[in-house]
Short mmCIF file of C-alpha atoms in Angstrom, two decimals:
data_model
loop_
_atom_site.label_atom_id
_atom_site.label_comp_id
_atom_site.label_asym_id
_atom_site.label_seq_id
_atom_site.Cartn_x
_atom_site.Cartn_y
_atom_site.Cartn_z
CA MET U 1 149.15 62.88 77.81
CA ASP U 2 151.16 62.65 81.06
CA ILE U 3 154.31 64.69 82.11
CA ARG U 4 157.20 62.89 83.63
CA LEU U 5 160.26 65.19 84.98
CA SER U 6 163.17 62.69 85.93
CA GLY U 7 166.26 64.13 88.02
CA ILE U 8 165.91 67.90 86.85
CA SER U 9 169.21 69.85 87.59
CA HIS U 10 170.32 73.28 87.15
CA SER U 11 172.92 76.14 87.37
CA TYR U 12 173.34 79.61 86.30
CA ASP U 13 176.88 80.20 86.08
CA GLN U 14 177.89 79.17 89.41
CA LEU U 15 174.31 79.86 90.77
CA GLU U 16 172.59 76.45 91.60
CA VAL U 17 168.85 77.05 91.16
CA MET U 18 167.15 73.40 91.24
CA ARG U 19 168.18 70.12 91.98
CA ASP U 20 166.71 66.71 91.54
CA ILE U 21 163.46 67.51 90.50
CA THR U 22 161.58 64.27 89.94
CA LEU U 23 157.59 64.56 89.21
CA ASP U 24 154.88 63.20 87.58
CA ILE U 25 152.09 65.13 86.34
CA PRO U 26 148.70 62.97 84.94
CA ALA U 27 146.68 63.81 82.66
CA GLY U 28 143.75 65.60 83.14
CA LYS U 29 144.61 67.21 86.60
CA ILE U 30 145.99 70.66 87.59
CA VAL U 31 149.42 70.32 89.51
CA CYS U 32 150.14 73.67 91.18
CA ILE U 33 153.73 74.76 91.87
CA VAL U 34 154.64 76.77 95.16
CA GLY U 35 157.78 78.19 96.92
CA PRO U 36 159.62 80.74 98.30
CA SER U 37 161.10 83.51 95.63
CA GLY U 38 164.15 82.28 93.48
CA CYS U 39 163.65 78.47 93.99
CA GLY U 40 163.27 78.04 90.07
CA LYS U 41 159.32 77.38 89.55
CA SER U 42 159.28 79.61 86.08
CA THR U 43 162.73 78.08 85.33
CA LEU U 44 160.65 74.55 85.76
CA LEU U 45 157.71 75.74 83.67
CA ARG U 46 160.20 76.79 81.05
CA PHE U 47 162.06 73.41 81.21
CA ILE U 48 158.44 71.33 80.78
CA GLY U 49 157.64 73.71 77.70
CA GLY U 50 160.81 73.32 76.19
CA LEU U 51 162.04 77.01 76.36
CA GLU U 52 165.28 76.08 77.91
CA ARG U 53 166.88 72.42 79.02
CA PRO U 54 168.10 71.52 82.31
CA ASP U 55 171.91 70.94 83.15
CA LYS U 56 170.99 67.26 84.21
CA GLY U 57 167.84 65.18 83.67
CA GLU U 58 164.90 64.81 81.28
CA VAL U 59 161.21 66.14 80.64
CA LEU U 60 158.99 63.19 78.80
CA GLN U 61 156.08 63.44 77.49
CA MET U 62 153.79 60.52 78.01
CA GLY U 63 151.28 58.76 75.65
CA GLU U 64 149.29 60.48 72.88
CA PRO U 65 147.75 64.39 72.84
CA PRO U 66 144.61 64.62 72.45
CA LYS U 67 142.76 64.24 68.89
CA GLY U 68 142.81 67.55 67.42
CA CYS U 69 145.90 68.94 69.24
CA LEU U 70 147.68 71.61 67.38
CA ASN U 71 150.42 72.57 70.12
CA PRO U 72 151.08 69.96 72.96
CA LEU U 73 152.22 72.46 75.29
CA THR U 74 150.71 76.20 75.35
CA PHE U 75 151.56 78.87 77.89
CA VAL U 76 149.51 80.96 79.09
CA PHE U 77 151.33 84.21 81.23
CA GLN U 78 150.75 86.66 83.65
CA ASP U 79 150.76 89.64 81.40
CA PHE U 80 148.38 88.38 79.01
CA ALA U 81 150.42 88.93 75.43
CA LEU U 82 147.93 90.23 73.64
CA LEU U 83 148.33 92.06 70.43
CA PRO U 84 146.84 95.43 71.00
CA TRP U 85 145.76 96.24 67.04
CA ARG U 86 144.06 92.82 66.78
CA SER U 87 140.46 92.32 68.18
CA VAL U 88 139.64 89.63 70.52
CA ARG U 89 138.89 87.52 67.71
CA GLY U 90 142.28 88.14 66.02
CA ASN U 91 144.27 87.57 68.73
CA ILE U 92 142.55 84.07 69.39
CA SER U 93 142.64 83.39 65.61
CA LEU U 94 146.81 84.01 65.55
CA VAL U 95 147.65 80.68 67.12
CA LEU U 96 145.22 79.24 64.51
CA GLU U 97 147.22 81.18 61.22
CA ASP U 98 150.20 79.58 62.37
CA HIS U 99 148.62 76.20 61.65
CA GLY U 100 147.07 77.27 58.37
CA ILE U 101 143.50 76.84 59.88
CA ARG U 102 141.46 80.19 58.29
CA GLY U 103 138.46 80.58 57.05
CA SER U 104 135.15 78.48 58.33
CA GLU U 105 137.12 76.10 60.35
CA ALA U 106 138.58 78.91 62.36
CA ARG U 107 135.85 80.70 63.05
CA ALA U 108 134.30 77.74 64.53
CA ILE U 109 137.19 77.24 66.95
CA ILE U 110 137.04 80.52 67.79
CA ASP U 111 133.41 80.54 68.43
CA ASP U 112 133.70 77.52 70.83
CA VAL U 113 136.77 78.72 72.56
CA LEU U 114 134.44 82.55 73.37
CA ALA U 115 131.66 80.88 74.43
CA ARG U 116 133.57 78.60 76.88
CA THR U 117 135.39 81.55 78.24
CA LYS U 118 132.10 83.67 78.64
CA LEU U 119 133.54 86.17 75.85
CA SER U 120 131.13 85.64 72.78
CA ASP U 121 129.95 89.38 73.12
CA PHE U 122 132.99 90.59 72.83
CA GLY U 123 134.88 89.37 69.83
CA ALA U 124 135.42 92.73 68.12
CA ALA U 125 136.81 94.52 71.02
CA LEU U 126 139.76 95.55 71.11
CA PRO U 127 142.74 94.40 74.25
CA LYS U 128 142.66 98.38 75.65
CA GLN U 129 138.95 98.14 75.49
CA LEU U 130 138.65 95.17 78.28
CA SER U 131 139.52 95.04 82.04
CA GLY U 132 142.40 92.82 83.26
CA GLY U 133 140.05 90.13 84.11
CA MET U 134 138.64 90.03 80.63
CA LYS U 135 142.14 89.96 79.01
CA GLN U 136 143.39 86.93 80.95
CA ARG U 137 139.80 85.23 79.72
CA VAL U 138 141.32 86.06 76.05
CA ALA U 139 144.76 84.52 76.59
CA ILE U 140 142.99 81.62 78.07
CA ALA U 141 140.81 81.39 75.15
CA ARG U 142 143.53 81.53 72.86
CA ALA U 143 145.47 78.47 74.84
CA LEU U 144 142.21 76.13 74.40
CA ALA U 145 142.16 77.27 70.76
CA VAL U 146 144.97 74.88 69.91
CA LYS U 147 143.59 72.06 72.18
CA PRO U 148 146.75 71.65 74.32
CA ALA U 149 147.62 68.66 75.48
CA VAL U 150 148.78 70.50 78.75
CA MET U 151 148.54 74.18 79.83
CA LEU U 152 151.50 75.74 81.47
CA MET U 153 149.92 78.71 83.28
CA ASP U 154 152.90 81.09 85.09
CA GLU U 155 151.38 83.11 87.73
CA PRO U 156 148.10 83.72 85.10
CA LEU U 157 146.19 85.79 88.12
CA SER U 158 149.24 87.69 90.17
CA ALA U 159 148.29 90.88 87.88
CA LEU U 160 144.38 91.23 88.82
CA ASP U 161 142.93 92.38 91.65
CA SER U 162 141.53 89.86 94.50
CA GLN U 163 137.63 90.05 93.28
CA THR U 164 138.37 89.13 89.49
CA ARG U 165 140.99 86.88 90.94
CA GLU U 166 138.28 85.16 92.37
CA LEU U 167 136.12 85.23 89.50
CA LEU U 168 139.14 83.85 87.15
CA MET U 169 139.14 80.73 89.50
CA ASP U 170 135.73 80.33 89.48
CA ASP U 171 135.93 80.33 85.80
CA LEU U 172 138.97 77.84 85.50
CA ILE U 173 136.93 75.06 87.54
CA GLY U 174 134.12 75.55 85.60
CA LEU U 175 136.30 75.13 82.37
CA TRP U 176 138.03 71.89 83.77
CA THR U 177 134.46 70.88 85.11
CA ARG U 178 133.07 70.82 81.50
CA THR U 179 136.46 69.58 79.76
CA PRO U 180 139.05 68.42 82.09
CA PHE U 181 142.31 69.54 81.01
CA THR U 182 145.96 69.28 82.18
CA ALA U 183 147.76 72.25 83.83
CA VAL U 184 151.07 72.97 85.49
CA TYR U 185 150.38 76.01 88.04
CA VAL U 186 152.78 77.93 88.82
CA THR U 187 151.70 80.58 91.97
CA HIS U 188 152.87 82.65 94.86
CA ASN U 189 149.47 82.85 95.93
CA LEU U 190 148.65 79.81 98.23
CA ALA U 191 144.94 80.17 98.50
CA GLU U 192 145.29 80.12 94.34
CA ALA U 193 146.88 76.58 94.95
CA VAL U 194 144.08 75.14 97.39
CA ARG U 195 141.57 76.19 95.15
CA LEU U 196 142.54 74.85 91.68
CA GLY U 197 145.11 72.27 92.34
CA HIS U 198 144.55 68.52 92.79
CA SER U 199 148.05 68.21 93.72
CA ILE U 200 150.34 71.00 95.09
CA VAL U 201 154.66 70.85 94.96
CA VAL U 202 156.36 72.88 97.44
CA LEU U 203 159.52 73.56 96.44
CA SER U 204 162.44 74.75 98.88
CA ARG U 205 164.40 77.81 98.90
CA ARG U 206 167.15 77.78 96.33
CA PRO U 207 168.66 75.39 95.08
CA GLY U 208 164.85 74.12 94.74
CA GLU U 209 164.13 70.84 95.56
CA ILE U 210 160.68 69.01 95.66
CA ARG U 211 160.16 69.74 100.31
CA GLU U 212 156.68 67.82 99.91
CA ILE U 213 153.65 66.83 97.44
CA VAL U 214 150.37 67.72 99.02
CA HIS U 215 147.53 66.05 97.26
CA LEU U 216 143.69 67.44 97.91
CA ASP U 217 140.60 65.09 97.30
CA LYS U 218 137.75 67.53 97.63
CA PRO U 219 136.79 67.89 94.02
CA LEU U 220 137.00 71.26 92.39
CA THR U 221 133.36 72.02 92.46
CA GLU U 222 133.25 71.90 96.21
CA ARG U 223 135.97 74.00 96.91
CA SER U 224 134.94 77.66 97.46
CA PHE U 225 136.43 80.78 99.60
CA GLY U 226 136.46 80.59 103.18
CA ASP U 227 136.45 76.78 103.11
CA PRO U 228 137.83 75.35 106.61
CA ASP U 229 139.19 72.68 104.94
CA LEU U 230 141.29 74.70 102.37
CA GLU U 231 142.13 77.21 105.03
CA ALA U 232 143.85 74.44 106.88
CA GLN U 233 145.97 73.33 103.99
CA GLN U 234 146.87 76.67 103.30
CA LYS U 235 148.20 77.35 106.82
CA HIS U 236 150.04 73.96 106.32
CA LEU U 237 151.72 74.97 103.07
CA TRP U 238 152.54 78.54 104.64
CA THR U 239 154.05 76.45 107.64
CA LEU U 240 156.45 74.32 105.12
CA MET U 241 157.28 77.32 103.54
CA ARG U 242 157.48 80.45 105.99
CA ASP U 243 160.74 80.48 107.36
CA GLU U 244 162.39 79.79 103.78
CA ALA U 245 160.46 82.18 102.54
CA ARG U 246 161.61 84.83 105.01
CA ALA U 247 165.24 83.60 104.20
CA ALA U 248 164.75 83.60 100.38
CA ASP U 249 163.27 87.25 101.03
CA ALA U 250 166.45 87.95 102.63
CA GLU U 251 168.50 86.47 99.90
CA LEU U 252 167.31 88.56 97.30
CA ILE U 253 167.37 92.19 98.63
CA ASN U 254 171.01 91.48 99.41
CA VAL U 255 171.71 90.74 95.89
#
């Protein structure tokens, strides 16, 4: 299922936060969204997910969701959003219970996503027993359990240390390689964007407009830390953003 954004504009009272965003998100690709603080990245994600409606424009779902899809659009947040009193399996089963899926059918789905996220040995663990990286793996496993058409990922690795972030990026690439999924991935981290994105949408400072869309042709499996091609792309992105990021930071400080 493809997603098409057409002429998205939005204001909060007198504050214009987004202007005329038109963008195609093709099935089976990871589209990263970057830009200065306050440019509307997370707001755009909420529009795609239907949590808010823009003042102008529309979000279109093009084509059919994958077979067995329970939630066409599923969020993965930076704060994991796990229930502390439920085990790993219990947190994943929650999204299946909402659809009336229980018993052997639920166990099969949970076993599959635990295996895919390298959590098979931790199904009985409580969130407090897990590292930050493992908690985010649980959140990703929970998202995968509903076989989403599109995963909406809002700074999913920003709360993690650099080593764990690298490991999780490798895990996401492995997941995508085995079973390609569609994702809209919001991040402040340009290194994440060039490692994970098939394309990178650069937004301007508020009101957010699309400044450039950078397409990366190198296969995800051939991207690695320290790759000179990726570092060159990261430098290009920062060149696009640097002055506006400085100005946006000054605006936020003075609010």
